[in-house]
mmCIF file of C-alpha atoms in Angstrom:
data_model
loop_
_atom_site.group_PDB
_atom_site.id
_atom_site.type_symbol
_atom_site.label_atom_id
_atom_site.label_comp_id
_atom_site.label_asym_id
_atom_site.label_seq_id
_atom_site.Cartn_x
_atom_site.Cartn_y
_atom_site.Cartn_z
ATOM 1 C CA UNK A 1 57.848 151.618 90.666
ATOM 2 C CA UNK A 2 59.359 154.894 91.747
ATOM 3 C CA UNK A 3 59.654 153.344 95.296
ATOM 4 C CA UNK A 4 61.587 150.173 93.595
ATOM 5 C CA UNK A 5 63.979 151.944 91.917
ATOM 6 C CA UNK A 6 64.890 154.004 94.902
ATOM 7 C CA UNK A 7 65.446 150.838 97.110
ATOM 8 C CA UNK A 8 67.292 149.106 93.828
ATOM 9 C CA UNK A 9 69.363 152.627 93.803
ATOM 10 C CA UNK A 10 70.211 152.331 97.542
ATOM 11 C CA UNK A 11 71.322 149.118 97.075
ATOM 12 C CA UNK A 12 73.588 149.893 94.512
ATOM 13 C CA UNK A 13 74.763 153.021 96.402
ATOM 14 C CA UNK A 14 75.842 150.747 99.102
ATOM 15 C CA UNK A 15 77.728 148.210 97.121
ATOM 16 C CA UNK A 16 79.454 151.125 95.818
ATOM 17 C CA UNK A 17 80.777 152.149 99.530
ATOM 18 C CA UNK A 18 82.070 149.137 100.119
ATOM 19 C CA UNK A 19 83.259 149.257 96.877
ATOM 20 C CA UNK A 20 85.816 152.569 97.653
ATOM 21 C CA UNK A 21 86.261 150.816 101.236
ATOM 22 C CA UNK A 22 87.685 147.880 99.740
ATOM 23 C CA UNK A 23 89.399 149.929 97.641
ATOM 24 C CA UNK A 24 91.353 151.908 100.630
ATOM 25 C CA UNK A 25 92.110 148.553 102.180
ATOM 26 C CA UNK A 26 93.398 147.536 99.369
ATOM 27 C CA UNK A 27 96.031 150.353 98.996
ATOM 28 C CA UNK A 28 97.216 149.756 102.439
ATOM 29 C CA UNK A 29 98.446 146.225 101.711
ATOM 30 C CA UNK A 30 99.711 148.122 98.188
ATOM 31 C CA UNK A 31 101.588 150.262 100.287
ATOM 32 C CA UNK A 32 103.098 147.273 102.721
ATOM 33 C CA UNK A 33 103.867 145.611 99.412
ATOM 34 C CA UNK A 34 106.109 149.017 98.532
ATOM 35 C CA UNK A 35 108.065 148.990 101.658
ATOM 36 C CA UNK A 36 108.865 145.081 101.015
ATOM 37 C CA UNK A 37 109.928 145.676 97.749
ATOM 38 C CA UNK A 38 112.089 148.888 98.594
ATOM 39 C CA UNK A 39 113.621 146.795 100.895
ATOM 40 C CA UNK A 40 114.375 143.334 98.963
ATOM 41 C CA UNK A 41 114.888 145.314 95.924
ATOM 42 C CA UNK A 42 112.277 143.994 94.095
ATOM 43 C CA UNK A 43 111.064 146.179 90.690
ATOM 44 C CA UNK A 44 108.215 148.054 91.227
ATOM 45 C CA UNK A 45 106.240 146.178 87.949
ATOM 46 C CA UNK A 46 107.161 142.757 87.739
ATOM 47 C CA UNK A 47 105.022 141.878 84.483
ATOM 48 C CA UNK A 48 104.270 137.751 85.014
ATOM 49 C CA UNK A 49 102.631 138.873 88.208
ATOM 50 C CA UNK A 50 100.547 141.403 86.934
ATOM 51 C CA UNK A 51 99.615 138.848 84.281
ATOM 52 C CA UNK A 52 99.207 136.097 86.529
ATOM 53 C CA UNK A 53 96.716 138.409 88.659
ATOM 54 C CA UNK A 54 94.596 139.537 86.032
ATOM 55 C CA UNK A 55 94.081 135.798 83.980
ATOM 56 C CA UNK A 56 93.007 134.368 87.401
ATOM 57 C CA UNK A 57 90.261 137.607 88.444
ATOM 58 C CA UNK A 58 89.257 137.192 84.533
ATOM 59 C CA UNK A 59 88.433 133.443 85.136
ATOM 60 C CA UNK A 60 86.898 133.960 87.803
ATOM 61 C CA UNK A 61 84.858 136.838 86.544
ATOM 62 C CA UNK A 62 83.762 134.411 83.779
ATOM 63 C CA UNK A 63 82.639 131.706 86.444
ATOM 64 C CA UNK A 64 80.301 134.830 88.058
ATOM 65 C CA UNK A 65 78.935 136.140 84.624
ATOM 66 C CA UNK A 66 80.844 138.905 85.222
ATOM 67 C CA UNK A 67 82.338 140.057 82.147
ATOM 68 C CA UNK A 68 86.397 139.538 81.971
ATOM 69 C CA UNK A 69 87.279 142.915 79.879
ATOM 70 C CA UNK A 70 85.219 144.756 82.341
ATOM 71 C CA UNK A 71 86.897 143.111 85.492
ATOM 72 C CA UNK A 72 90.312 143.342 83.445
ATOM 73 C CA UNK A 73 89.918 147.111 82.968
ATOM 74 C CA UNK A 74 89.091 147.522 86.658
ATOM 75 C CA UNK A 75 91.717 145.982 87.868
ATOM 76 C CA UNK A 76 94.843 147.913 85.268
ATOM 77 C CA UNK A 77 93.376 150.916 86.406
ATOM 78 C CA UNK A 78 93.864 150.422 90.263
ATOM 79 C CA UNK A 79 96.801 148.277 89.781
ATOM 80 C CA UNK A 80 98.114 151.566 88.142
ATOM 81 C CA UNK A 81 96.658 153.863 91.329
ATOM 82 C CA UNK A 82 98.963 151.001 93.755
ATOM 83 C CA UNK A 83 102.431 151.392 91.420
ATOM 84 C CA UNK A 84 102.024 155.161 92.792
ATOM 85 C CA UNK A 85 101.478 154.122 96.339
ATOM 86 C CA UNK A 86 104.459 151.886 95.809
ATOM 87 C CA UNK A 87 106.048 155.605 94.264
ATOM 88 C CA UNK A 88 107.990 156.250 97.979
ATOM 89 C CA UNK A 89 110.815 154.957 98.404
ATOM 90 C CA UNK A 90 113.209 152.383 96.198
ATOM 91 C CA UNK A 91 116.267 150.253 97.283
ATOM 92 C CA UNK A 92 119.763 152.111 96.817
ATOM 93 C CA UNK A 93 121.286 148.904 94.545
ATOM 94 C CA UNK A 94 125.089 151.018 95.078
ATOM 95 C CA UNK A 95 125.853 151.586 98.416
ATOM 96 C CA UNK A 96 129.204 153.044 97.088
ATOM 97 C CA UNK A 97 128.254 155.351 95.212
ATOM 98 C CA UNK A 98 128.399 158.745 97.299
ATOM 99 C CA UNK A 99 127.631 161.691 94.834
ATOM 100 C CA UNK A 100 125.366 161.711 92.035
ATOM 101 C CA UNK A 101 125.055 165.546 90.301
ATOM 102 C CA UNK A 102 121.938 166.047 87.631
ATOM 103 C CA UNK A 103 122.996 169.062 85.450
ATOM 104 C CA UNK A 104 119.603 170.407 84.572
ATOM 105 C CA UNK A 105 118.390 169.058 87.883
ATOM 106 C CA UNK A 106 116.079 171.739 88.091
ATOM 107 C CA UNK A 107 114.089 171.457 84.705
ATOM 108 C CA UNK A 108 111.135 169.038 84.160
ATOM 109 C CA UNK A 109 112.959 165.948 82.604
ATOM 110 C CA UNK A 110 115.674 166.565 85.014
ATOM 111 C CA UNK A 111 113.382 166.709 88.603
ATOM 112 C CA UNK A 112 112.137 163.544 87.616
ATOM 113 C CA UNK A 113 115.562 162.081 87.637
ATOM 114 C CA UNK A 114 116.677 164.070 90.809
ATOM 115 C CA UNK A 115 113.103 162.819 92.358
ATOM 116 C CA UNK A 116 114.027 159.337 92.223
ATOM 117 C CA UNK A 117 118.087 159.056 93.041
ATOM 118 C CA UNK A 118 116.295 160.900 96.520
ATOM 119 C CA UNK A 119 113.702 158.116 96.934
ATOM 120 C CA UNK A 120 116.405 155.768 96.494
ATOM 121 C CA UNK A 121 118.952 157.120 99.212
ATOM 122 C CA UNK A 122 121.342 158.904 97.025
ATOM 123 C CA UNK A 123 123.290 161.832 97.756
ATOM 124 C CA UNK A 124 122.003 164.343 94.853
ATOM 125 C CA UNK A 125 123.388 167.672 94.124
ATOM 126 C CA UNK A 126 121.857 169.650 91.015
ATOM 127 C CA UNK A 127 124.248 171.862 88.415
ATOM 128 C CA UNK A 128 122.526 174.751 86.549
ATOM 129 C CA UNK A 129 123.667 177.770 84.716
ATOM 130 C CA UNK A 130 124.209 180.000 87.267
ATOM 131 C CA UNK A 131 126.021 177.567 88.976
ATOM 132 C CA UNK A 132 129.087 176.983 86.729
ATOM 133 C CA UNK A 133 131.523 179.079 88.785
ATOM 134 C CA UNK A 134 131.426 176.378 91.419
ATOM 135 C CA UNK A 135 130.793 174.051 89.142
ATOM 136 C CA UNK A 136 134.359 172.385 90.158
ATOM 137 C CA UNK A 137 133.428 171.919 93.825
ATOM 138 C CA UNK A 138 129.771 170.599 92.694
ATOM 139 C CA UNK A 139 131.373 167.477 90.200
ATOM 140 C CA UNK A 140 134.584 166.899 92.914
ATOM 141 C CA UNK A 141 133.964 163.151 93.847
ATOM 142 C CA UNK A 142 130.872 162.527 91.438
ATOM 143 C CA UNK A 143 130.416 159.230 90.928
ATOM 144 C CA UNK A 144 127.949 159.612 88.300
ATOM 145 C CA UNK A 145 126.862 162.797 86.365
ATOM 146 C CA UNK A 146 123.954 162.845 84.768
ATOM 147 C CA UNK A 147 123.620 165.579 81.924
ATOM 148 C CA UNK A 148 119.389 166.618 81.307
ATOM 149 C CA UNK A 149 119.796 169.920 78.970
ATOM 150 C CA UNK A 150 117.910 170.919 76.569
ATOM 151 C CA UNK A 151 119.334 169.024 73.179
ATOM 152 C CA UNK A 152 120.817 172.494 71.637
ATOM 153 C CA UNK A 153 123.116 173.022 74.818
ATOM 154 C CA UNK A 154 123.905 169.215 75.570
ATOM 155 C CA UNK A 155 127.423 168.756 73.702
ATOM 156 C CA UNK A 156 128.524 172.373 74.940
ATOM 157 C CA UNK A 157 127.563 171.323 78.289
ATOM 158 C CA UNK A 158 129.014 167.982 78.196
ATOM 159 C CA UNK A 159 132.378 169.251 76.923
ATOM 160 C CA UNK A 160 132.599 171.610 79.464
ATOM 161 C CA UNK A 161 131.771 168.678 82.008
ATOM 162 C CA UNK A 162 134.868 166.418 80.625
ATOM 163 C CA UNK A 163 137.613 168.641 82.230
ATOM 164 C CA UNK A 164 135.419 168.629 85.453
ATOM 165 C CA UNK A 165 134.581 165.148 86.458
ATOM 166 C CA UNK A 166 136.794 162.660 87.876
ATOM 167 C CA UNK A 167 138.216 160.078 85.578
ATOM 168 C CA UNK A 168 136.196 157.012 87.570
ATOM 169 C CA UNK A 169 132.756 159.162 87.244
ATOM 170 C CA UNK A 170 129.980 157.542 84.822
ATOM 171 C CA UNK A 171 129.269 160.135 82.654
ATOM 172 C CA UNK A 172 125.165 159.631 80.926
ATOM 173 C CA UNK A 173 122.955 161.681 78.984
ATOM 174 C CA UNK A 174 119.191 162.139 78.546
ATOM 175 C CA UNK A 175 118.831 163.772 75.608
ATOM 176 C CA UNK A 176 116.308 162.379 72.975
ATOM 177 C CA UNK A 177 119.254 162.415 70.164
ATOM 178 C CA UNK A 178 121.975 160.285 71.092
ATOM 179 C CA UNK A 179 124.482 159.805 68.352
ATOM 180 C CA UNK A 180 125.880 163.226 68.368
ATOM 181 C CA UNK A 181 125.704 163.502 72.417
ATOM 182 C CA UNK A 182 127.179 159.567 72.975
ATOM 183 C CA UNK A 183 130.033 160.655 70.616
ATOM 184 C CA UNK A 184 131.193 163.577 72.133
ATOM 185 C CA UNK A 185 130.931 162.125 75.915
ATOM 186 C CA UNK A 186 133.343 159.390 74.498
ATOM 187 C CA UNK A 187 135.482 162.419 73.113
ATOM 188 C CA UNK A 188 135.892 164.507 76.343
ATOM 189 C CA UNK A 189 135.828 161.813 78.720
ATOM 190 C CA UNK A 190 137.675 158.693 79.167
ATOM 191 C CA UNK A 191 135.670 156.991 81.941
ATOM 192 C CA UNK A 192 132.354 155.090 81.830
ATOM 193 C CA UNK A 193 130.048 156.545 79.482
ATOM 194 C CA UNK A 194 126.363 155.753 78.866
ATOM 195 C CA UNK A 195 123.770 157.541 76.774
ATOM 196 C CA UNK A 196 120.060 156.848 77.823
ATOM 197 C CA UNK A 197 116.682 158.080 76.095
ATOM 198 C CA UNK A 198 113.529 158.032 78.777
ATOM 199 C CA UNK A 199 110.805 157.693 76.665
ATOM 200 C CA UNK A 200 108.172 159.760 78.472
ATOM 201 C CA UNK A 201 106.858 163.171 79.036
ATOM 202 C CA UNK A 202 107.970 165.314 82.477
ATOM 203 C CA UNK A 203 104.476 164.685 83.929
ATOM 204 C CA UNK A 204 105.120 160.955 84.466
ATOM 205 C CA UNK A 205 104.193 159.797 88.059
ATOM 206 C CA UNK A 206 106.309 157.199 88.275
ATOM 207 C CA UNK A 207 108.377 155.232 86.166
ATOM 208 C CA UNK A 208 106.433 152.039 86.005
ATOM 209 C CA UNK A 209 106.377 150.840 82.732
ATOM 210 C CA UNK A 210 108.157 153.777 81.271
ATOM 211 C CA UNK A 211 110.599 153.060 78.513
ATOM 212 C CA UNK A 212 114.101 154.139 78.083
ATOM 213 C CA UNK A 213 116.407 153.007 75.459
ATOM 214 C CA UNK A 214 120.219 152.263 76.518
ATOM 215 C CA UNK A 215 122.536 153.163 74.194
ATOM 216 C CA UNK A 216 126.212 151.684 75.251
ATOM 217 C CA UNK A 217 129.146 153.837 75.071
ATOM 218 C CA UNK A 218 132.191 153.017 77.525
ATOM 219 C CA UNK A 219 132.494 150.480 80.757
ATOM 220 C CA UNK A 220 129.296 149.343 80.816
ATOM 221 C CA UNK A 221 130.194 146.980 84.353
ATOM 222 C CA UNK A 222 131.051 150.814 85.840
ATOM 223 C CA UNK A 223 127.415 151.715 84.971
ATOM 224 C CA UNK A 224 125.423 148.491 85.219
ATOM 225 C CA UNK A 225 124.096 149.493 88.708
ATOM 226 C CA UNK A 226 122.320 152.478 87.187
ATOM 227 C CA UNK A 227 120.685 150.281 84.708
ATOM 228 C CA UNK A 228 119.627 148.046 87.499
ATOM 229 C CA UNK A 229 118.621 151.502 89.482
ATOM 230 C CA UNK A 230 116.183 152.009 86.721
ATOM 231 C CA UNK A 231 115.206 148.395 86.864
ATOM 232 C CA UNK A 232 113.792 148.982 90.468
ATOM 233 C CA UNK A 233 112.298 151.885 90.027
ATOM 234 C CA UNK A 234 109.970 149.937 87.697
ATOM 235 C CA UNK A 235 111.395 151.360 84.084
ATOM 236 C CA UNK A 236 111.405 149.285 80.583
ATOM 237 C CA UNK A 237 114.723 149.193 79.074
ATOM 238 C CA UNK A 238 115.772 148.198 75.494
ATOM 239 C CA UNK A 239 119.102 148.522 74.342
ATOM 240 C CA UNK A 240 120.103 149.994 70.813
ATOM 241 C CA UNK A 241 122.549 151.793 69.076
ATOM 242 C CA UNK A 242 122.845 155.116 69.043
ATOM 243 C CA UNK A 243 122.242 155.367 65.027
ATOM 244 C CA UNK A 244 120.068 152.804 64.958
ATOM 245 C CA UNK A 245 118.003 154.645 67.972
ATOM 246 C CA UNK A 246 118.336 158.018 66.270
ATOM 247 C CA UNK A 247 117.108 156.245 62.623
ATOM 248 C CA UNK A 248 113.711 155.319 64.705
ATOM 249 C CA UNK A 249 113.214 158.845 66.440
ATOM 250 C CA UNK A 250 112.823 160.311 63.485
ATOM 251 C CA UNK A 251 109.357 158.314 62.974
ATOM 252 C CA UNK A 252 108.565 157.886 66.100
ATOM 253 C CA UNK A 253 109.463 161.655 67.318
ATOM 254 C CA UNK A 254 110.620 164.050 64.780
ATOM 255 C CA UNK A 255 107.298 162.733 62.221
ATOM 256 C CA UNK A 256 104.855 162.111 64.464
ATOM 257 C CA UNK A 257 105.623 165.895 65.755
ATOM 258 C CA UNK A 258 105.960 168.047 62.442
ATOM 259 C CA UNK A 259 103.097 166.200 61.508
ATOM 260 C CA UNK A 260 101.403 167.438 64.649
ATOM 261 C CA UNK A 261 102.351 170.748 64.119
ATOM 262 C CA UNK A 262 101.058 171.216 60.222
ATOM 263 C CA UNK A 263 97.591 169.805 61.666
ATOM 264 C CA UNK A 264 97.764 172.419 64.301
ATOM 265 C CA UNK A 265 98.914 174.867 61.816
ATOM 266 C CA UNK A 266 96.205 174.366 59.326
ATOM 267 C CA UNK A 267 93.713 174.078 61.865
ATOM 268 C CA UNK A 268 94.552 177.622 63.151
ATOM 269 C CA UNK A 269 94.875 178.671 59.630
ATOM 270 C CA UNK A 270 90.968 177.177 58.530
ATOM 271 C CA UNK A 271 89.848 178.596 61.733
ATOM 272 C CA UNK A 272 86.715 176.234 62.580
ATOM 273 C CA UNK A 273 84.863 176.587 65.427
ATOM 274 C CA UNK A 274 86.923 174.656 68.026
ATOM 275 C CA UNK A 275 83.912 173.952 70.284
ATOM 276 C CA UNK A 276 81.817 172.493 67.446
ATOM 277 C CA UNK A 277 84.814 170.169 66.372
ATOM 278 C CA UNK A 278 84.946 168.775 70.119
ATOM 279 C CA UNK A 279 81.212 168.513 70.207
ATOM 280 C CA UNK A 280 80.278 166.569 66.483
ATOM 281 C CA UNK A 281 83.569 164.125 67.037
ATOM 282 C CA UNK A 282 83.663 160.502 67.264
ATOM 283 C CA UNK A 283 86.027 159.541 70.096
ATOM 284 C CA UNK A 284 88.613 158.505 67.462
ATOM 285 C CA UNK A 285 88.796 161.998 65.744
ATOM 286 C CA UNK A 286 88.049 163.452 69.586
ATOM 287 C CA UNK A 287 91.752 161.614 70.157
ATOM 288 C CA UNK A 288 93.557 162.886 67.620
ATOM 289 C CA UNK A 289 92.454 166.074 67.971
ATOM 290 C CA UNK A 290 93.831 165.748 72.024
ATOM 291 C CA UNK A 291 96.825 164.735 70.984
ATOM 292 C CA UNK A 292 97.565 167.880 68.053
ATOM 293 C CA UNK A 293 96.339 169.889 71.114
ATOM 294 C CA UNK A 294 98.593 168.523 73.981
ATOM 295 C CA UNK A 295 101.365 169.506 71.694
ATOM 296 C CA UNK A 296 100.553 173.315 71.282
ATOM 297 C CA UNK A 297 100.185 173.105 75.590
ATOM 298 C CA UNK A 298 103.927 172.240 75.945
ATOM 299 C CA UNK A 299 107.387 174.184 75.754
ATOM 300 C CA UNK A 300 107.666 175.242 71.761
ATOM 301 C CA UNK A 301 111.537 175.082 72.696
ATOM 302 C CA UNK A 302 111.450 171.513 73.803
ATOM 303 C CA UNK A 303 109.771 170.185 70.211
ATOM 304 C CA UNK A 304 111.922 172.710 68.095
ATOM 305 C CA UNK A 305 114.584 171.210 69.810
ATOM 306 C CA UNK A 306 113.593 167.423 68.718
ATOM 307 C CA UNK A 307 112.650 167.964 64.928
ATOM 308 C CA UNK A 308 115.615 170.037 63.906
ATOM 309 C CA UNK A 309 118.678 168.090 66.374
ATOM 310 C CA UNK A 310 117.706 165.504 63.869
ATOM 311 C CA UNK A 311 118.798 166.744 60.253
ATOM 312 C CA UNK A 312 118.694 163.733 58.310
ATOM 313 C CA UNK A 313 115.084 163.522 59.058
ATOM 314 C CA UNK A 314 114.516 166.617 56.547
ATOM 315 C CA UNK A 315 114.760 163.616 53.908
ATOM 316 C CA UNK A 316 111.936 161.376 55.530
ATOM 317 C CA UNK A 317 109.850 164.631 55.823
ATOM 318 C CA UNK A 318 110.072 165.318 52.442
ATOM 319 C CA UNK A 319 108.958 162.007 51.205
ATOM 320 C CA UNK A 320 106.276 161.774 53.408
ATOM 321 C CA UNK A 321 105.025 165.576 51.856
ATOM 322 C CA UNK A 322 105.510 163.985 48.449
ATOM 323 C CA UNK A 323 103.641 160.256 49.458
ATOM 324 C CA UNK A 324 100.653 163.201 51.077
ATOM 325 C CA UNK A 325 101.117 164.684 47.637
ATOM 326 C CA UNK A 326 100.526 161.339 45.433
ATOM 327 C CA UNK A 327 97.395 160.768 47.347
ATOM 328 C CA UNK A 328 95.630 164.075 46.802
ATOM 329 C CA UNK A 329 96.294 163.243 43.307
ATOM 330 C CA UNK A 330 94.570 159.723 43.798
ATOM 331 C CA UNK A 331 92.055 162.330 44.604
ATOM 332 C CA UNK A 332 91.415 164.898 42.251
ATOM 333 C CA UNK A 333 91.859 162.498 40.270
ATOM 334 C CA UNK A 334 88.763 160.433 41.650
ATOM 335 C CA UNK A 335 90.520 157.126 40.900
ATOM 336 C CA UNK A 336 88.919 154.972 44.035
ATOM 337 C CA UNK A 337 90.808 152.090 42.645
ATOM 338 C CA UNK A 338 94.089 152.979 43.004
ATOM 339 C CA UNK A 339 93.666 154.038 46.510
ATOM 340 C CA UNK A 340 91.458 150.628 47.316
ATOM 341 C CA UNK A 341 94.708 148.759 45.780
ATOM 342 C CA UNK A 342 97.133 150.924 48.041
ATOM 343 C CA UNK A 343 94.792 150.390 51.037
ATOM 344 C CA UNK A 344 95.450 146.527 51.187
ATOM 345 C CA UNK A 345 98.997 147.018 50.346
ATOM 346 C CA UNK A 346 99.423 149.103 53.022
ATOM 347 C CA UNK A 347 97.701 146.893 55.231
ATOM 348 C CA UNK A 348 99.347 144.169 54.344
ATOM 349 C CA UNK A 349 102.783 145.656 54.986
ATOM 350 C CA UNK A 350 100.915 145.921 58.704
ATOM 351 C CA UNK A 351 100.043 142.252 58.910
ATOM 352 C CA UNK A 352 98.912 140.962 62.494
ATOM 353 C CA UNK A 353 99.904 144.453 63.956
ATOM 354 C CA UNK A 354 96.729 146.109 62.070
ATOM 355 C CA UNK A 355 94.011 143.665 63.815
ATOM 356 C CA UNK A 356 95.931 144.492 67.049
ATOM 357 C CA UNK A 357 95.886 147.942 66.930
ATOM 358 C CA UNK A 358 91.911 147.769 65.906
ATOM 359 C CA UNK A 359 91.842 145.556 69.825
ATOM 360 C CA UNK A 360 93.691 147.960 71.418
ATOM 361 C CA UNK A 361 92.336 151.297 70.059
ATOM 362 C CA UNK A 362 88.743 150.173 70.999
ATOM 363 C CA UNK A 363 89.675 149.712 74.467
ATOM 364 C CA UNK A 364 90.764 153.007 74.292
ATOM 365 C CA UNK A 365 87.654 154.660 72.382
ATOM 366 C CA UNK A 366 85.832 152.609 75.194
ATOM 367 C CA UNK A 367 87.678 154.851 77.910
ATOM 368 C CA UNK A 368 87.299 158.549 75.435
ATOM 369 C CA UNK A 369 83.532 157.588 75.945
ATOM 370 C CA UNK A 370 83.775 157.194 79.692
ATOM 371 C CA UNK A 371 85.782 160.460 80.328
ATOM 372 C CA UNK A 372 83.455 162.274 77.770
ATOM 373 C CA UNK A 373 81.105 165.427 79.496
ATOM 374 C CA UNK A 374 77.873 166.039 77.091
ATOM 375 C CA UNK A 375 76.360 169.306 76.551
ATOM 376 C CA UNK A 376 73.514 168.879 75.424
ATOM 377 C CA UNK A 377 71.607 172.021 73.684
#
């Protein structure tokens, strides 16, 4: 039997080489496909064709007795491994445009943006603090200037910018507040302005499937090449309002953070064994946990930044304390009832979104059990 198992194990050992060999093939034609597309101007992520690619290997996976999740999850995860081969080099969609300046070039959110005018053939020159005695010879014959400070310096910076920058030059923003920036852009200058929100961290790889919201401000046909830039470079964009984006940060940013930080807080506060906690979760608390943590591992600055820019979230905070409040009460109160009867009503206020975030959070429990390391004692 022993002798079986080590010819069934060789087998599979093999089928695994050709497995990675494939694999490296594979990211050669990946890598053709880049240089096509950075040529055409194709976007990196073109979602029917992604689509298309995985129903068909899913069928066919079927047909084998192969099952379809497993061939589907296989095939997102090196389809994700060939948009970064594809991460080289991007069509320039303005050939007139001769200047771009980042100010902030040099921080994370700002690289990113610096990264990616280069792979696209721009001419990029970077503004920071110690650069704002020459800061007149850096913006002469910008044609866009793209401000990436953190939020408490961003409408200081920006008025400083307006006497600066030519009168043609598209003036954006990438701060994650935008009413208050977008406003006083429009106030100190009169060209194209444009205030943009990228919806990701600084340690993206690429911005394939990345979000960032638009919010219009002045112009837009001056600036609709940079929204087609991002286009190429694979982004997601969605267009809002500047109050109307600023009215959904505050739940999706400035809550979801505080919140965050009060777990953290009271975590550090209880003082359980950290270890243990890791060691006795289920890959749902295991998650959460990951995510409280990944906050405290960033710049305190950057989050301060985000849940106080944003006052008239101090309301929505409040009510949620008072909401956390009514529930211990449900509590101490032991009435099981009441909180059965809110359960469905919050769950119906959910609807079809609850049964598809039960889908797509087992897919990722499935992949928190993969990545997990056991110790066993």
């Amino acid at each position: 039997m022993e002798n079986s198992l080590d010819q069934l194990r060789t087998k599979i050992d093999s089928l695994d080489s050709q497995l990675v060999d494939i694999l490296a093939k594979r990211a050669e034609l990946t890598q053709q496909v880049g240089e096509v597309k950075s040529r055409t101007g194709m976007p990196i992520y073109v979602p029917s064709r992604e689509a298309e690619l995985i129903a068909k290997r899913r069928l066919e996976a079927e047909e084998k007795g192969v099952a379809p999740a497993l061939i589907e999850d296989l095939l997102r995860r090196i389809m994700r491994e060939s948009y970064l081969t594809q991460n080289k080099q991007y069509l320039k969609v303005n050939n007139d445009i001769e200047k771009i300046v980042v100010v902030g070039g040099a921080g994370a959110l700002g690289k990113i943006f610096v990264n990616m005018f280069n792979k696209s053939g721009y001419a990029v020159e970077i503004l920071e603090q110690n650069d704002w005695p020459k800061a007149q010879s850096i913006l002469e014959n910008a044609n866009l200037v793209l401000v990436a400070v953190p939020i408490k310096l961003t409408t200081d910076v920006i008025v400083k910018l307006g006497a600066l920058i030519p009168p043609n030059c598209v003036l954006a923003d990438v701060t994650s507040t935008k009413q208050s920036p977008l406003n006083a852009m429009l106030k100190s200058h009169t060209g194209p302005v444009v205030g943009l929100h990228p919806m990701f961290g600084p340690d993206v790889q690429s911005l394939v499937k990345q979000v960032v919201v638009v919010c219009e401000g002045r112009h837009p046909d001056a600036y609709q090449w940079l929204i087609e830039q991002m286009r190429v470079w694979g982004a997601v964009l969605h267009h809002s309002e500047a109050q109307d984006h600023d009215n959904a940060m505050a739940f999706i940013q400035v809550m979801r953070h505080f919140s965050s930080f009060v777990y953290g807080a009271h975590l550090s506060g209880e003082d359980p064994n950290l270890e243990q906690l890791v060691a006795f979760s289920s890959p749902i608390y295991r998650l959460e946990l990951e995510m409280v943590g990944r906050l405290f591992a960033q710049d305190p600055e950057l989050y301060a930044g985000i849940i106080f820019s944003n006052k008239e979230s101090l309301g929505l905070l409040k009510r949620f304390r008072d909401r956390f409040d009514d529930a211990l009460q449900l509590l101490e109160n032991d009435n099981k009832g009441e909180f059965v009867k809110q359960f469905f009503a919050i769950g119906k206020w959910f609807g079809p979104y609850a049964k598809q975030c039960l889908v797509s959070s087992k897919k990722l429990l499935l992949k928190a059990d993969d990545d997990r390391v056991l110790k066993v004692d």
